[in-house]
Amino acid sequence: MESIKNQTSFSSFVLLGLTNQKELQPILFLIFLIIYSLTLLGNLLIIVLIWLDYCLHKPMYFFIGNLSFLDLCFSSVTVPKLLAVFMSNKAIQISWCSAQLFLFTSLGSAQCLLLSAMAYDRYVAICKPLLYAAIMNSRICLLLALALWCVAFINGLVQTNYTFQLSFCSETINHFLCEIPPLLSVACTSTFMNELLLFSLIGLISVGSLLLIIVSYIHIASAIMRISSIQGRRKTFSTCASHLTLVTLMYGSAFFVYMKPSPSDARKKDTSVSVLYTVVTPMLNPIIYSWRNTEVLTAFRKTFLRKSF
């Protein structure tokens, strides 16, 4: 952090948050506190169910468990500081800002890679069912998870290091968290290399993951069309519907923020969109993956409602 102190005259940033209207702050605080509580409860519930119920010890649920853990961390990195901003505690130390940026970038990268791993799992399950147990064994799943987490943390480390080598002209960040585009918008020095690095690494991870997802679903769609019965097609597609919903939510909002020609475009509309993939999506994921999922619902009844039956 020494380079930061040498280049920047202030020791903390000021996060403007979502709105300057003081009368809305208590209402927003309550809303986001409820969302955060539901996020923690829902994702912890999914993790506990997968851990306790042997019927959920499958590759698909292994990755869903990783996703729930990721969402827990993602929300805990962003929402507590947002709640503090609503309570007029808008200052954030540069060291804490860099830590938040590192974790936020790492977790966002991990989510992209995890979604591609989940798409590959669905591809093998539907297109190569006889080889599924051999290809997606526990060892492969564990190595795949370790690899994607390592790549994500390396990306977060590189992005954070290059971002905080810049000199910042303003301590005011028009956002509710330390994210790369709004930080680049208050830099004094040229951000060309940072933008190039951002678009290269984020593009490689996010676009690469999206391409893998698209290719997987092209093969999946082809396999589904070969199923003779309509009921069989619906049943097979239903195993992918939740994943497709999550991919649409995450990529749609993330690309809107990151895939832009200049970080100077990071304004209030980006802040609003950021709420979707940093706060709302982690809350929706447990609902998306448990809604109409008979295995998850059965595991819930067996684990928590056993005495009622």
Tab-separated table of C-alpha atoms in Angstrom:
chain	number	residue	atom	x	y	z
A	1	MET	CA	0.000	0.000	0.000
A	2	GLU	CA	3.035	2.285	0.073
A	3	SER	CA	2.559	3.274	-3.564
A	4	ILE	CA	-0.936	4.484	-2.723
A	5	LYS	CA	0.299	6.749	0.035
A	6	ASN	CA	3.011	8.208	-2.198
A	7	GLN	CA	0.605	9.124	-5.007
A	8	THR	CA	-2.626	10.011	-3.220
A	9	SER	CA	-2.940	12.852	-0.712
A	10	PHE	CA	-5.962	11.444	1.135
A	11	SER	CA	-6.223	8.258	3.175
A	12	SER	CA	-9.845	7.365	2.479
A	13	PHE	CA	-12.543	7.540	-0.167
A	14	VAL	CA	-16.108	8.767	0.233
A	15	LEU	CA	-18.791	6.510	-1.229
A	16	LEU	CA	-21.832	8.481	-2.373
A	17	GLY	CA	-24.090	5.430	-2.241
A	18	LEU	CA	-27.384	5.059	-4.084
A	19	THR	CA	-29.075	8.363	-3.264
A	20	ASN	CA	-28.486	11.697	-1.546
A	21	GLN	CA	-32.092	12.002	-0.361
A	22	LYS	CA	-31.877	11.638	3.410
A	23	GLU	CA	-35.542	10.750	3.817
A	24	LEU	CA	-34.971	7.602	1.730
A	25	GLN	CA	-31.940	6.394	3.694
A	26	PRO	CA	-33.830	4.633	6.554
A	27	ILE	CA	-36.211	2.955	4.096
A	28	LEU	CA	-33.374	1.742	1.883
A	29	PHE	CA	-31.435	0.596	4.949
A	30	LEU	CA	-34.367	-1.578	6.024
A	31	ILE	CA	-34.928	-2.956	2.509
A	32	PHE	CA	-31.298	-3.937	2.006
A	33	LEU	CA	-31.020	-5.325	5.527
A	34	ILE	CA	-33.961	-7.633	4.768
A	35	ILE	CA	-32.415	-8.614	1.420
A	36	TYR	CA	-29.070	-9.355	3.095
A	37	SER	CA	-30.742	-11.431	5.818
A	38	LEU	CA	-32.689	-13.437	3.229
A	39	THR	CA	-29.501	-13.939	1.211
A	40	LEU	CA	-27.631	-15.327	4.211
A	41	LEU	CA	-30.543	-17.527	5.262
A	42	GLY	CA	-31.284	-18.888	1.786
A	43	ASN	CA	-27.708	-19.681	0.814
A	44	LEU	CA	-26.843	-21.168	4.208
A	45	LEU	CA	-29.917	-23.366	3.898
A	46	ILE	CA	-28.789	-24.643	0.483
A	47	ILE	CA	-25.277	-25.373	1.797
A	48	VAL	CA	-26.629	-27.231	4.846
A	49	LEU	CA	-29.038	-29.302	2.739
A	50	ILE	CA	-26.303	-30.314	0.302
A	51	TRP	CA	-23.973	-31.149	3.183
A	52	LEU	CA	-26.469	-33.233	5.163
A	53	ASP	CA	-28.504	-35.027	2.504
A	54	TYR	CA	-26.679	-37.859	0.765
A	55	CYS	CA	-29.086	-37.694	-2.192
A	56	LEU	CA	-27.654	-34.262	-3.029
A	57	HIS	CA	-24.055	-35.488	-3.110
A	58	LYS	CA	-23.916	-35.098	-6.884
A	59	PRO	CA	-21.715	-32.940	-9.145
A	60	MET	CA	-24.600	-30.576	-9.955
A	61	TYR	CA	-25.246	-29.865	-6.277
A	62	PHE	CA	-21.532	-29.672	-5.527
A	63	PHE	CA	-21.338	-26.692	-7.879
A	64	ILE	CA	-24.591	-25.241	-6.529
A	65	GLY	CA	-23.062	-25.460	-3.045
A	66	ASN	CA	-20.010	-23.568	-4.308
A	67	LEU	CA	-22.323	-20.972	-5.831
A	68	SER	CA	-24.191	-20.537	-2.543
A	69	PHE	CA	-20.905	-20.098	-0.673
A	70	LEU	CA	-19.814	-17.578	-3.301
A	71	ASP	CA	-23.073	-15.645	-2.921
A	72	LEU	CA	-22.650	-15.553	0.860
A	73	CYS	CA	-19.193	-14.041	0.438
A	74	PHE	CA	-20.305	-11.726	-2.377
A	75	SER	CA	-23.092	-10.225	-0.286
A	76	SER	CA	-20.909	-9.936	2.804
A	77	VAL	CA	-18.289	-8.017	0.823
A	78	THR	CA	-20.759	-5.442	-0.526
A	79	VAL	CA	-23.925	-5.104	1.574
A	80	PRO	CA	-22.519	-4.322	5.077
A	81	LYS	CA	-20.673	-1.261	3.750
A	82	LEU	CA	-23.762	-0.234	1.781
A	83	LEU	CA	-25.782	-0.372	5.007
A	84	ALA	CA	-23.122	1.773	6.684
A	85	VAL	CA	-23.394	4.312	3.847
A	86	PHE	CA	-27.134	4.534	4.472
A	87	MET	CA	-26.277	5.392	8.091
A	88	SER	CA	-24.058	8.274	6.855
A	89	ASN	CA	-20.796	6.361	7.377
A	90	LYS	CA	-19.625	6.981	3.817
A	91	ALA	CA	-15.862	6.986	4.358
A	92	ILE	CA	-13.804	3.903	3.546
A	93	GLN	CA	-10.077	3.608	4.161
A	94	ILE	CA	-8.031	3.065	1.009
A	95	SER	CA	-6.669	-0.184	2.435
A	96	TRP	CA	-10.233	-1.433	3.029
A	97	CYS	CA	-11.234	-0.196	-0.410
A	98	SER	CA	-8.455	-2.228	-2.017
A	99	ALA	CA	-9.476	-5.297	0.003
A	100	GLN	CA	-13.091	-4.888	-1.081
A	101	LEU	CA	-12.047	-4.467	-4.714
A	102	PHE	CA	-9.869	-7.597	-4.564
A	103	LEU	CA	-12.625	-9.747	-3.057
A	104	PHE	CA	-15.336	-8.285	-5.276
A	105	THR	CA	-13.330	-8.849	-8.475
A	106	SER	CA	-12.228	-12.328	-7.409
A	107	LEU	CA	-15.733	-13.448	-6.491
A	108	GLY	CA	-17.202	-11.984	-9.675
A	109	SER	CA	-14.623	-13.868	-11.753
A	110	ALA	CA	-15.292	-17.060	-9.800
A	111	GLN	CA	-18.997	-16.730	-10.527
A	112	CYS	CA	-18.395	-16.559	-14.288
A	113	LEU	CA	-16.113	-19.594	-14.198
A	114	LEU	CA	-18.474	-21.496	-11.923
A	115	LEU	CA	-21.406	-20.906	-14.268
A	116	SER	CA	-19.374	-22.338	-17.149
A	117	ALA	CA	-18.452	-25.386	-15.034
A	118	MET	CA	-22.140	-25.894	-14.241
A	119	ALA	CA	-23.001	-25.647	-17.950
A	120	TYR	CA	-20.374	-28.281	-18.732
A	121	ASP	CA	-21.833	-30.508	-16.019
A	122	ARG	CA	-25.295	-30.228	-17.629
A	123	TYR	CA	-23.769	-30.930	-21.049
A	124	VAL	CA	-22.144	-34.155	-19.859
A	125	ALA	CA	-25.284	-35.235	-17.958
A	126	ILE	CA	-27.583	-34.752	-20.970
A	127	CYS	CA	-25.329	-35.468	-23.950
A	128	LYS	CA	-23.097	-38.183	-22.452
A	129	PRO	CA	-25.220	-39.792	-19.723
A	130	LEU	CA	-23.415	-43.151	-19.820
A	131	LEU	CA	-20.052	-41.455	-19.224
A	132	TYR	CA	-21.332	-38.936	-16.673
A	133	ALA	CA	-20.174	-40.815	-13.570
A	134	ALA	CA	-16.713	-41.355	-15.047
A	135	ILE	CA	-16.205	-37.815	-16.359
A	136	MET	CA	-17.750	-35.844	-13.484
A	137	ASN	CA	-16.340	-37.861	-10.598
A	138	SER	CA	-15.611	-36.274	-7.215
A	139	ARG	CA	-11.899	-35.828	-7.967
A	140	ILE	CA	-12.545	-33.990	-11.239
A	141	CYS	CA	-15.182	-31.780	-9.612
A	142	LEU	CA	-12.831	-30.860	-6.770
A	143	LEU	CA	-9.932	-30.078	-9.120
A	144	LEU	CA	-12.233	-28.023	-11.335
A	145	ALA	CA	-13.460	-26.009	-8.359
A	146	LEU	CA	-9.923	-25.432	-7.051
A	147	ALA	CA	-8.739	-24.332	-10.497
A	148	LEU	CA	-11.523	-21.806	-11.017
A	149	TRP	CA	-11.067	-20.311	-7.529
A	150	CYS	CA	-7.298	-19.970	-8.130
A	151	VAL	CA	-7.812	-18.263	-11.499
A	152	ALA	CA	-10.382	-15.929	-9.945
A	153	PHE	CA	-8.117	-14.874	-7.071
A	154	ILE	CA	-5.165	-14.325	-9.420
A	155	ASN	CA	-7.337	-12.065	-11.578
A	156	GLY	CA	-8.509	-10.160	-8.499
A	157	LEU	CA	-4.936	-9.682	-7.307
A	158	VAL	CA	-3.708	-8.407	-10.684
A	159	GLN	CA	-6.656	-6.030	-11.179
A	160	THR	CA	-6.381	-4.604	-7.656
A	161	ASN	CA	-2.627	-4.118	-7.870
A	162	TYR	CA	-2.794	-2.211	-11.154
A	163	THR	CA	-5.787	-0.126	-10.073
A	164	PHE	CA	-4.125	1.099	-6.887
A	165	GLN	CA	-0.897	2.017	-8.636
A	166	LEU	CA	-2.841	4.965	-10.065
A	167	SER	CA	-2.952	8.439	-8.561
A	168	PHE	CA	-6.440	9.592	-7.595
A	169	CYS	CA	-7.572	13.221	-7.956
A	170	SER	CA	-10.820	12.934	-6.040
A	171	GLU	CA	-11.774	11.109	-2.887
A	172	THR	CA	-15.440	10.989	-3.922
A	173	ILE	CA	-16.627	7.796	-5.615
A	174	ASN	CA	-20.029	7.886	-7.279
A	175	HIS	CA	-20.882	4.346	-6.217
A	176	PHE	CA	-21.766	2.266	-3.169
A	177	LEU	CA	-18.633	0.089	-3.313
A	178	CYS	CA	-15.055	0.091	-4.555
A	179	GLU	CA	-15.417	-1.197	-8.101
A	180	ILE	CA	-12.948	-0.740	-10.951
A	181	PRO	CA	-14.920	1.559	-13.360
A	182	PRO	CA	-15.794	4.247	-10.760
A	183	LEU	CA	-12.247	4.122	-9.358
A	184	LEU	CA	-10.757	4.653	-12.815
A	185	SER	CA	-13.094	7.610	-13.337
A	186	VAL	CA	-11.428	9.535	-10.455
A	187	ALA	CA	-7.836	8.740	-11.480
A	188	CYS	CA	-5.463	11.611	-12.348
A	189	THR	CA	-3.081	9.590	-14.485
A	190	SER	CA	-3.762	7.761	-17.733
A	191	THR	CA	-5.972	4.728	-17.281
A	192	PHE	CA	-5.374	3.284	-20.754
A	193	MET	CA	-3.350	0.309	-19.524
A	194	ASN	CA	-5.844	-0.321	-16.738
A	195	GLU	CA	-8.729	-0.271	-19.198
A	196	LEU	CA	-6.816	-2.582	-21.516
A	197	LEU	CA	-6.065	-4.951	-18.645
A	198	LEU	CA	-9.651	-4.765	-17.402
A	199	PHE	CA	-11.206	-5.539	-20.770
A	200	SER	CA	-8.593	-8.209	-21.540
A	201	LEU	CA	-8.842	-10.196	-18.307
A	202	ILE	CA	-12.532	-9.620	-17.646
A	203	GLY	CA	-13.218	-10.316	-21.307
A	204	LEU	CA	-11.119	-13.483	-21.280
A	205	ILE	CA	-12.863	-14.825	-18.188
A	206	SER	CA	-16.423	-13.624	-18.770
A	207	VAL	CA	-16.605	-13.929	-22.556
A	208	GLY	CA	-14.648	-17.188	-22.501
A	209	SER	CA	-17.019	-18.596	-19.891
A	210	LEU	CA	-20.044	-17.359	-21.830
A	211	LEU	CA	-18.792	-18.990	-25.033
A	212	LEU	CA	-18.352	-22.288	-23.194
A	213	ILE	CA	-21.897	-21.939	-21.836
A	214	ILE	CA	-23.284	-21.199	-25.315
A	215	VAL	CA	-21.460	-24.147	-26.905
A	216	SER	CA	-22.658	-26.441	-24.103
A	217	TYR	CA	-26.263	-25.368	-24.587
A	218	ILE	CA	-26.086	-25.751	-28.361
A	219	HIS	CA	-25.203	-29.416	-27.793
A	220	ILE	CA	-27.830	-29.684	-25.046
A	221	ALA	CA	-30.526	-28.198	-27.304
A	222	SER	CA	-29.567	-30.613	-30.054
A	223	ALA	CA	-29.823	-33.550	-27.637
A	224	ILE	CA	-33.197	-32.356	-26.320
A	225	MET	CA	-34.610	-32.053	-29.846
A	226	ARG	CA	-33.751	-35.711	-30.449
A	227	ILE	CA	-35.975	-36.774	-27.543
A	228	SER	CA	-39.212	-38.100	-29.022
A	229	SER	CA	-41.682	-37.291	-26.229
A	230	ILE	CA	-42.685	-33.729	-25.338
A	231	GLN	CA	-42.762	-34.636	-21.648
A	232	GLY	CA	-39.208	-35.963	-21.884
A	233	ARG	CA	-38.055	-32.747	-23.528
A	234	ARG	CA	-39.672	-30.624	-20.825
A	235	LYS	CA	-38.205	-32.732	-18.031
A	236	THR	CA	-34.705	-32.542	-19.513
A	237	PHE	CA	-34.930	-28.815	-20.174
A	238	SER	CA	-36.188	-28.169	-16.633
A	239	THR	CA	-32.802	-29.293	-15.275
A	240	CYS	CA	-31.192	-26.404	-17.188
A	241	ALA	CA	-33.825	-23.683	-16.754
A	242	SER	CA	-32.551	-22.399	-13.403
A	243	HIS	CA	-28.982	-22.210	-14.694
A	244	LEU	CA	-30.065	-20.297	-17.809
A	245	THR	CA	-32.027	-17.847	-15.665
A	246	LEU	CA	-28.988	-17.148	-13.510
A	247	VAL	CA	-26.703	-16.751	-16.541
A	248	THR	CA	-29.102	-14.197	-18.039
A	249	LEU	CA	-29.320	-12.194	-14.803
A	250	MET	CA	-25.613	-12.172	-14.095
A	251	TYR	CA	-24.208	-11.604	-17.576
A	252	GLY	CA	-26.862	-9.102	-18.610
A	253	SER	CA	-26.150	-6.764	-15.714
A	254	ALA	CA	-22.374	-7.311	-15.564
A	255	PHE	CA	-21.808	-6.646	-19.274
A	256	PHE	CA	-23.836	-3.444	-19.007
A	257	VAL	CA	-21.380	-2.123	-16.406
A	258	TYR	CA	-18.037	-3.460	-17.650
A	259	MET	CA	-18.215	-3.688	-21.433
A	260	LYS	CA	-18.068	0.059	-22.091
A	261	PRO	CA	-15.672	2.228	-24.102
A	262	SER	CA	-14.638	4.379	-21.138
A	263	PRO	CA	-14.848	4.270	-17.331
A	264	SER	CA	-16.096	7.852	-17.444
A	265	ASP	CA	-19.496	6.388	-18.339
A	266	ALA	CA	-19.769	4.845	-14.868
A	267	ARG	CA	-22.615	6.930	-13.466
A	268	LYS	CA	-25.808	6.461	-11.504
A	269	LYS	CA	-27.367	4.117	-14.042
A	270	ASP	CA	-24.393	1.771	-13.564
A	271	THR	CA	-24.852	1.981	-9.804
A	272	SER	CA	-28.465	0.894	-10.126
A	273	VAL	CA	-27.542	-2.013	-12.392
A	274	SER	CA	-24.743	-3.018	-9.999
A	275	VAL	CA	-27.357	-3.506	-7.280
A	276	LEU	CA	-28.897	-6.251	-9.409
A	277	TYR	CA	-25.847	-8.507	-9.614
A	278	THR	CA	-24.246	-7.614	-6.272
A	279	VAL	CA	-27.292	-7.585	-3.979
A	280	VAL	CA	-30.417	-8.960	-5.652
A	281	THR	CA	-29.009	-11.913	-7.623
A	282	PRO	CA	-27.336	-13.572	-4.584
A	283	MET	CA	-30.719	-13.456	-2.838
A	284	LEU	CA	-32.541	-14.945	-5.838
A	285	ASN	CA	-30.107	-17.798	-6.506
A	286	PRO	CA	-31.398	-20.122	-3.733
A	287	ILE	CA	-34.966	-19.498	-4.918
A	288	ILE	CA	-34.046	-20.104	-8.555
A	289	TYR	CA	-32.279	-23.387	-7.782
A	290	SER	CA	-34.864	-24.741	-5.345
A	291	TRP	CA	-38.052	-23.676	-7.140
A	292	ARG	CA	-39.696	-26.818	-8.569
A	293	ASN	CA	-36.549	-28.821	-7.759
A	294	THR	CA	-38.011	-31.977	-6.247
A	295	GLU	CA	-34.664	-33.219	-4.912
A	296	VAL	CA	-34.010	-30.008	-2.977
A	297	LEU	CA	-37.594	-29.814	-1.701
A	298	THR	CA	-37.493	-33.463	-0.616
A	299	ALA	CA	-34.181	-32.898	1.160
A	300	PHE	CA	-35.684	-29.883	2.936
A	301	ARG	CA	-38.664	-31.924	4.148
A	302	LYS	CA	-36.467	-34.781	5.336
A	303	THR	CA	-34.018	-32.502	7.128
A	304	PHE	CA	-36.212	-29.819	8.678
A	305	LEU	CA	-39.788	-31.117	8.598
A	306	ARG	CA	-39.127	-34.712	9.618
A	307	LYS	CA	-41.128	-34.406	12.825
A	308	SER	CA	-44.146	-33.149	10.948
A	309	PHE	CA	-44.532	-36.322	8.898
